[in-house]
PDB file of C-alpha atoms in Angstrom:
ATOM      1  CA  MET E 697     -29.515  -8.162  51.843  1.00  0.00           C
ATOM      2  CA  ARG E 698     -30.645  -5.296  49.589  1.00  0.00           C
ATOM      3  CA  THR E 699     -27.036  -3.689  49.722  1.00  0.00           C
ATOM      4  CA  SER E 700     -25.543  -7.089  48.785  1.00  0.00           C
ATOM      5  CA  HIS E 701     -27.860  -7.559  45.949  1.00  0.00           C
ATOM      6  CA  ARG E 702     -27.239  -3.953  44.802  1.00  0.00           C
ATOM      7  CA  ASN E 703     -23.508  -4.417  44.962  1.00  0.00           C
ATOM      8  CA  ARG E 704     -23.669  -7.596  42.846  1.00  0.00           C
ATOM      9  CA  CYS E 705     -25.752  -5.558  40.294  1.00  0.00           C
ATOM     10  CA  TYR E 706     -23.120  -2.869  40.155  1.00  0.00           C
ATOM     11  CA  THR E 707     -20.377  -5.419  39.926  1.00  0.00           C
ATOM     12  CA  GLY E 708     -22.238  -7.126  37.065  1.00  0.00           C
ATOM     13  CA  ILE E 709     -22.741  -3.976  35.222  1.00  0.00           C
ATOM     14  CA  ALA E 710     -19.054  -2.945  35.603  1.00  0.00           C
ATOM     15  CA  ALA E 711     -17.941  -6.400  34.336  1.00  0.00           C
ATOM     16  CA  LEU E 712     -20.361  -6.011  31.270  1.00  0.00           C
ATOM     17  CA  CYS E 713     -18.940  -2.547  30.568  1.00  0.00           C
ATOM     18  CA  LEU E 714     -15.444  -3.873  30.745  1.00  0.00           C
ATOM     19  CA  VAL E 715     -16.257  -6.700  28.336  1.00  0.00           C
ATOM     20  CA  LEU E 716     -17.879  -4.221  25.892  1.00  0.00           C
ATOM     21  CA  LEU E 717     -14.771  -1.948  26.228  1.00  0.00           C
ATOM     22  CA  ILE E 718     -12.338  -4.600  25.592  1.00  0.00           C
ATOM     23  CA  GLY E 719     -14.310  -5.932  22.664  1.00  0.00           C
ATOM     24  CA  SER E 720     -14.487  -2.482  21.015  1.00  0.00           C
ATOM     25  CA  ILE E 721     -10.744  -2.066  20.932  1.00  0.00           C
ATOM     26  CA  PRO E 722      -9.642  -3.006  17.497  1.00  0.00           C
ATOM     27  CA  ALA E 723      -6.816  -5.500  17.063  1.00  0.00           C
ATOM     28  CA  ALA E 724      -3.444  -4.239  15.844  1.00  0.00           C
ATOM     29  CA  ALA E 725      -3.277  -4.578  12.015  1.00  0.00           C
ATOM     30  CA  LEU E 726      -0.626  -6.907  10.651  1.00  0.00           C
ATOM     31  CA  ASN E 727       2.300  -5.509   8.866  1.00  0.00           C
ATOM     32  CA  ALA E 728       3.022  -5.630   5.102  1.00  0.00           C
ATOM     33  CA  THR E 729       6.114  -3.996   3.465  1.00  0.00           C
ATOM     34  CA  PHE E 730       7.030  -3.684  -0.198  1.00  0.00           C
ATOM     35  CA  THR E 731      10.382  -2.475  -1.218  1.00  0.00           C
ATOM     36  CA  VAL E 732      10.698  -1.502  -4.762  1.00  0.00           C
ATOM     37  CA  ALA E 733      13.991  -2.303  -6.711  1.00  0.00           C
ATOM     38  CA  ALA E 734      16.149   0.495  -7.932  1.00  0.00           C
ATOM     39  CA  ASN E 735      15.128  -0.025 -11.472  1.00  0.00           C
ATOM     40  CA  GLY E 736      11.538  -0.078 -10.620  1.00  0.00           C
ATOM     41  CA  THR E 737      10.708  -3.476 -12.238  1.00  0.00           C
ATOM     42  CA  ALA E 738      10.420  -5.686  -9.193  1.00  0.00           C
ATOM     43  CA  TYR E 739       9.923  -5.479  -5.433  1.00  0.00           C
ATOM     44  CA  ASN E 740      10.496  -7.423  -2.316  1.00  0.00           C
ATOM     45  CA  ALA E 741       7.579  -8.072   0.031  1.00  0.00           C
ATOM     46  CA  SER E 742       7.289  -9.060   3.682  1.00  0.00           C
ATOM     47  CA  ILE E 743       3.811  -9.978   4.819  1.00  0.00           C
ATOM     48  CA  GLU E 744       2.756 -11.103   8.423  1.00  0.00           C
ATOM     49  CA  VAL E 745       0.105 -13.616   8.814  1.00  0.00           C
ATOM     50  CA  GLU E 746      -1.532 -14.733  12.106  1.00  0.00           C
ATOM     51  CA  ASN E 747      -3.150 -18.161  12.975  1.00  0.00           C
ATOM     52  CA  ALA E 748      -2.878 -19.029   9.256  1.00  0.00           C
ATOM     53  CA  ASP E 749      -2.383 -22.224   7.359  1.00  0.00           C
ATOM     54  CA  ARG E 750      -2.602 -20.894   3.788  1.00  0.00           C
ATOM     55  CA  TYR E 751      -1.757 -17.660   1.905  1.00  0.00           C
ATOM     56  CA  THR E 752      -2.694 -16.687  -1.642  1.00  0.00           C
ATOM     57  CA  PHE E 753      -0.690 -14.221  -3.807  1.00  0.00           C
ATOM     58  CA  ILE E 754      -3.457 -12.222  -5.505  1.00  0.00           C
ATOM     59  CA  GLU E 755      -3.791  -9.062  -7.608  1.00  0.00           C
ATOM     60  CA  ARG E 756      -6.611  -7.138  -9.343  1.00  0.00           C
ATOM     61  CA  GLY E 757      -7.254  -7.643 -13.008  1.00  0.00           C
ATOM     62  CA  LEU E 758      -8.618  -5.040 -15.536  1.00  0.00           C
ATOM     63  CA  LEU E 759     -12.130  -5.477 -14.295  1.00  0.00           C
ATOM     64  CA  GLY E 760     -11.212  -5.484 -10.703  1.00  0.00           C
ATOM     65  CA  GLU E 761     -11.362  -9.301 -10.315  1.00  0.00           C
ATOM     66  CA  ARG E 762      -8.903 -10.991  -8.096  1.00  0.00           C
ATOM     67  CA  ILE E 763      -6.404 -13.132 -10.033  1.00  0.00           C
ATOM     68  CA  PRO E 764      -3.298 -15.094  -8.963  1.00  0.00           C
ATOM     69  CA  LYS E 765      -0.084 -13.064  -8.759  1.00  0.00           C
ATOM     70  CA  GLU E 766       3.196 -14.160 -10.299  1.00  0.00           C
ATOM     71  CA  VAL E 767       5.812 -14.268  -7.515  1.00  0.00           C
ATOM     72  CA  ASN E 768       9.112 -16.191  -6.714  1.00  0.00           C
ATOM     73  CA  SER E 769      11.619 -16.593  -4.007  1.00  0.00           C
ATOM     74  CA  ILE E 770       8.842 -17.446  -1.548  1.00  0.00           C
ATOM     75  CA  ARG E 771       9.963 -18.086   2.155  1.00  0.00           C
ATOM     76  CA  VAL E 772       7.646 -18.626   5.174  1.00  0.00           C
ATOM     77  CA  SER E 773       9.533 -17.911   8.456  1.00  0.00           C
ATOM     78  CA  GLY E 774       8.307 -18.489  12.134  1.00  0.00           C
ATOM     79  CA  PRO E 775       9.886 -17.815  15.472  1.00  0.00           C
ATOM     80  CA  ALA E 776      12.126 -20.989  14.974  1.00  0.00           C
ATOM     81  CA  GLY E 777      13.181 -20.060  11.361  1.00  0.00           C
ATOM     82  CA  ALA E 778      12.155 -21.221   8.037  1.00  0.00           C
ATOM     83  CA  VAL E 779       9.004 -23.451   7.611  1.00  0.00           C
ATOM     84  CA  ALA E 780       8.234 -25.925   4.695  1.00  0.00           C
ATOM     85  CA  PHE E 781       5.263 -25.074   2.605  1.00  0.00           C
ATOM     86  CA  GLU E 782       3.326 -26.578  -0.257  1.00  0.00           C
ATOM     87  CA  ASP E 783       2.532 -24.908  -3.568  1.00  0.00           C
ATOM     88  CA  ARG E 784      -1.232 -25.575  -4.245  1.00  0.00           C
ATOM     89  CA  GLY E 785      -1.314 -23.820  -7.489  1.00  0.00           C
ATOM     90  CA  ARG E 786      -3.212 -20.632  -8.629  1.00  0.00           C
ATOM     91  CA  GLY E 787      -1.057 -18.577  -6.263  1.00  0.00           C
ATOM     92  CA  SER E 788      -1.782 -20.456  -3.094  1.00  0.00           C
ATOM     93  CA  ILE E 789       0.703 -22.028  -0.679  1.00  0.00           C
ATOM     94  CA  THR E 790      -0.159 -24.066   2.671  1.00  0.00           C
ATOM     95  CA  PHE E 791       1.862 -24.507   5.693  1.00  0.00           C
ATOM     96  CA  PRO E 792       1.357 -25.636   9.240  1.00  0.00           C
ATOM     97  CA  GLU E 793      -1.029 -23.356  11.104  1.00  0.00           C
ATOM     98  CA  GLY E 794       0.485 -20.470  13.143  1.00  0.00           C
ATOM     99  CA  ASN E 795       2.037 -17.006  13.046  1.00  0.00           C
ATOM    100  CA  TYR E 796       4.581 -16.323  10.250  1.00  0.00           C
ATOM    101  CA  THR E 797       6.295 -13.784   8.087  1.00  0.00           C
ATOM    102  CA  ILE E 798       5.933 -14.557   4.407  1.00  0.00           C
ATOM    103  CA  THR E 799       8.555 -13.043   2.041  1.00  0.00           C
ATOM    104  CA  TYR E 800       8.622 -13.012  -1.651  1.00  0.00           C
ATOM    105  CA  ARG E 801       9.762 -11.284  -4.910  1.00  0.00           C
ATOM    106  CA  GLY E 802       7.079  -9.750  -7.239  1.00  0.00           C
ATOM    107  CA  PHE E 803       7.194  -8.013 -10.565  1.00  0.00           C
ATOM    108  CA  ILE E 804       6.092  -4.566 -11.561  1.00  0.00           C
ATOM    109  CA  SER E 805       4.709  -3.476 -14.985  1.00  0.00           C
ATOM    110  CA  ASP E 806       3.982   0.018 -16.186  1.00  0.00           C
ATOM    111  CA  SER E 807       5.568   1.516 -12.896  1.00  0.00           C
ATOM    112  CA  SER E 808       2.426   0.329 -10.992  1.00  0.00           C
ATOM    113  CA  LEU E 809       2.458  -1.711  -7.760  1.00  0.00           C
ATOM    114  CA  GLN E 810      -0.817  -3.115  -6.394  1.00  0.00           C
ATOM    115  CA  ALA E 811      -1.476  -5.093  -3.121  1.00  0.00           C
ATOM    116  CA  ASP E 812      -4.706  -6.805  -2.241  1.00  0.00           C
ATOM    117  CA  PHE E 813      -5.484  -8.355   1.252  1.00  0.00           C
ATOM    118  CA  ASP E 814      -8.260 -10.515   2.826  1.00  0.00           C
ATOM    119  CA  GLN E 815      -8.141  -8.303   5.893  1.00  0.00           C
ATOM    120  CA  PRO E 816      -6.948  -4.886   6.993  1.00  0.00           C
ATOM    121  CA  TYR E 817      -3.097  -4.457   7.006  1.00  0.00           C
ATOM    122  CA  MET E 818      -0.711  -1.758   8.011  1.00  0.00           C
ATOM    123  CA  VAL E 819       1.027  -1.171   4.638  1.00  0.00           C
ATOM    124  CA  THR E 820       4.329   0.448   3.873  1.00  0.00           C
ATOM    125  CA  VAL E 821       5.707   0.875   0.238  1.00  0.00           C
ATOM    126  CA  VAL E 822       9.458   2.000   0.013  1.00  0.00           C
ATOM    127  CA  LEU E 823      10.659   3.667  -3.207  1.00  0.00           C
ATOM    128  CA  PRO E 824      14.494   4.109  -3.571  1.00  0.00           C
ATOM    129  CA  ALA E 825      16.084   7.470  -4.405  1.00  0.00           C
ATOM    130  CA  GLY E 826      15.292   8.539  -8.020  1.00  0.00           C
ATOM    131  CA  LEU E 827      11.541   7.198  -7.946  1.00  0.00           C
ATOM    132  CA  ASP E 828       8.780   9.294  -6.650  1.00  0.00           C
ATOM    133  CA  VAL E 829       4.999   9.698  -6.551  1.00  0.00           C
ATOM    134  CA  ARG E 830       4.374  13.113  -5.338  1.00  0.00           C
ATOM    135  CA  ASN E 831       3.767  14.940  -8.671  1.00  0.00           C
ATOM    136  CA  PRO E 832      -0.036  14.492  -9.185  1.00  0.00           C
ATOM    137  CA  PHE E 833       0.292  14.609 -12.906  1.00  0.00           C
ATOM    138  CA  LEU E 834       2.454  11.442 -12.862  1.00  0.00           C
ATOM    139  CA  GLY E 835       2.015   9.671  -9.647  1.00  0.00           C
ATOM    140  CA  VAL E 836      -0.992   7.816  -8.100  1.00  0.00           C
ATOM    141  CA  ILE E 837      -1.478   6.797  -4.411  1.00  0.00           C
ATOM    142  CA  SER E 838      -4.720   4.911  -3.197  1.00  0.00           C
ATOM    143  CA  PRO E 839      -6.550   6.887  -0.510  1.00  0.00           C
ATOM    144  CA  GLY E 840      -5.099   6.947   2.997  1.00  0.00           C
ATOM    145  CA  GLY E 841      -1.511   6.848   1.947  1.00  0.00           C
ATOM    146  CA  GLU E 842       0.819   9.291   3.735  1.00  0.00           C
ATOM    147  CA  VAL E 843       4.202  10.279   2.037  1.00  0.00           C
ATOM    148  CA  THR E 844       7.500  10.927   3.620  1.00  0.00           C
ATOM    149  CA  GLU E 845      11.043  11.294   2.393  1.00  0.00           C
ATOM    150  CA  GLU E 846      13.998   9.757   4.142  1.00  0.00           C
ATOM    151  CA  LYS E 847      17.472  11.505   4.243  1.00  0.00           C
ATOM    152  CA  ASP E 848      18.917   9.144   1.645  1.00  0.00           C
ATOM    153  CA  GLY E 849      16.158  10.238  -0.850  1.00  0.00           C
ATOM    154  CA  ALA E 850      13.947   7.169  -0.454  1.00  0.00           C
ATOM    155  CA  VAL E 851      10.156   7.819  -0.451  1.00  0.00           C
ATOM    156  CA  ILE E 852       7.991   6.177   2.007  1.00  0.00           C
ATOM    157  CA  ILE E 853       4.243   5.665   1.470  1.00  0.00           C
ATOM    158  CA  ALA E 854       2.358   4.328   4.522  1.00  0.00           C
ATOM    159  CA  TRP E 855      -1.352   3.257   5.225  1.00  0.00           C
ATOM    160  CA  GLU E 856      -2.366   2.801   8.902  1.00  0.00           C
ATOM    161  CA  THR E 857      -4.965   0.323   7.809  1.00  0.00           C
ATOM    162  CA  ALA E 858      -5.922  -0.880   4.201  1.00  0.00           C
ATOM    163  CA  ARG E 859      -7.310  -3.810   2.372  1.00  0.00           C
ATOM    164  CA  PHE E 860      -6.058  -2.689  -1.090  1.00  0.00           C
ATOM    165  CA  VAL E 861      -3.263  -0.331  -1.952  1.00  0.00           C
ATOM    166  CA  GLU E 862      -2.012   1.102  -5.220  1.00  0.00           C
ATOM    167  CA  VAL E 863       1.138   3.080  -6.112  1.00  0.00           C
ATOM    168  CA  ARG E 864       2.090   4.444  -9.416  1.00  0.00           C
ATOM    169  CA  PHE E 865       5.480   5.975  -9.495  1.00  0.00           C
ATOM    170  CA  TYR E 866       7.782   7.641 -11.916  1.00  0.00           C
ATOM    171  CA  ASP E 867      11.561   8.422 -12.350  1.00  0.00           C
ATOM    172  CA  ASP E 868      13.412  11.620 -12.823  1.00  0.00           C
ATOM    173  CA  LEU E 869      13.593  11.240 -16.574  1.00  0.00           C
ATOM    174  CA  ARG E 870       9.781  11.152 -16.854  1.00  0.00           C
ATOM    175  CA  GLU E 871       9.440  14.178 -14.563  1.00  0.00           C
ATOM    176  CA  ARG E 872      11.880  16.315 -16.619  1.00  0.00           C
ATOM    177  CA  ALA E 873       9.969  15.263 -19.814  1.00  0.00           C
ATOM    178  CA  LEU E 874       6.746  16.539 -18.273  1.00  0.00           C
ATOM    179  CA  LEU E 875       8.303  19.819 -17.366  1.00  0.00           C
ATOM    180  CA  ILE E 876       9.781  20.179 -20.853  1.00  0.00           C
ATOM    181  CA  PHE E 877       6.468  19.227 -22.408  1.00  0.00           C
ATOM    182  CA  GLY E 878       4.550  21.794 -20.127  1.00  0.00           C
ATOM    183  CA  SER E 879       7.086  24.605 -20.786  1.00  0.00           C
ATOM    184  CA  PHE E 880       6.739  24.030 -24.617  1.00  0.00           C
ATOM    185  CA  TRP E 881       2.910  24.416 -24.280  1.00  0.00           C
ATOM    186  CA  ILE E 882       3.209  27.525 -22.305  1.00  0.00           C
ATOM    187  CA  ILE E 883       5.520  29.116 -24.793  1.00  0.00           C
ATOM    188  CA  LEU E 884       3.241  28.040 -27.607  1.00  0.00           C
ATOM    189  CA  CYS E 885       0.212  29.488 -25.915  1.00  0.00           C
ATOM    190  CA  ALA E 886       2.098  32.814 -25.331  1.00  0.00           C
ATOM    191  CA  ILE E 887       3.070  33.011 -29.028  1.00  0.00           C
ATOM    192  CA  PHE E 888      -0.465  32.730 -30.090  1.00  0.00           C
ATOM    193  CA  ILE E 889      -2.506  34.278 -27.399  1.00  0.00           C
ATOM    194  CA  LEU E 890      -0.336  37.412 -26.531  1.00  0.00           C
ATOM    195  CA  PRO E 891      -0.648  38.868 -29.988  1.00  0.00           C
ATOM    196  CA  TYR E 892      -4.264  38.387 -30.017  1.00  0.00           C
ATOM    197  CA  LEU E 893      -4.620  40.112 -26.593  1.00  0.00           C
ATOM    198  CA  ILE E 894      -2.583  42.976 -27.653  1.00  0.00           C
ATOM    199  CA  PHE E 895      -4.595  43.299 -30.974  1.00  0.00           C
ATOM    200  CA  ARG E 896      -7.716  43.277 -29.039  1.00  0.00           C
ATOM    201  CA  GLN E 897      -6.605  45.856 -26.603  1.00  0.00           C
ATOM    202  CA  LYS E 898      -5.639  48.231 -29.428  1.00  0.00           C
ATOM    203  CA  ARG E 899      -9.011  47.989 -31.049  1.00  0.00           C
ATOM    204  CA  GLN E 900     -10.690  48.925 -27.796  1.00  0.00           C
TER     205      GLN E 900
END
């Protein structure tokens, strides 16, 4: 009887450990992809939602507040195809509860793209060839973003998990302007500083 009781205890402990282990494994993050247009003024987004009946298009204002985001070409798609939705105003849409992919077109101002989520997402931002973020004097990437370049020149920024992402990109023209401006200041400094250093060395 003691052996049977002991076995039941071990079995119970093993089951409890298994439950705790399963509970500790984080659920896979949903995917969100933003593909920036060639002219850098708009983007196409694809957002996965799970067990949802509502989605709100939001962004952050100047003070960090969450405000409705202007979007168009909204489409809600499930396993059987497109699903009807209702516009509830202030950036919210509703639809039958389920798992869907929501696609839409958004707009970009000042070469800055932001995305705000209610839960962690696996986020990917795709910049076409001719746009970049890797110059630290011109580009901005929110923490956690990893940058890679495709063979066609496209730049991919990816976050394994994020609730908010920000990308500020630039084009080739802006980068060339920075190089010209930097070269000008280097030459200017050389013109004024070198004579001073030579004069000081002669006095010594």
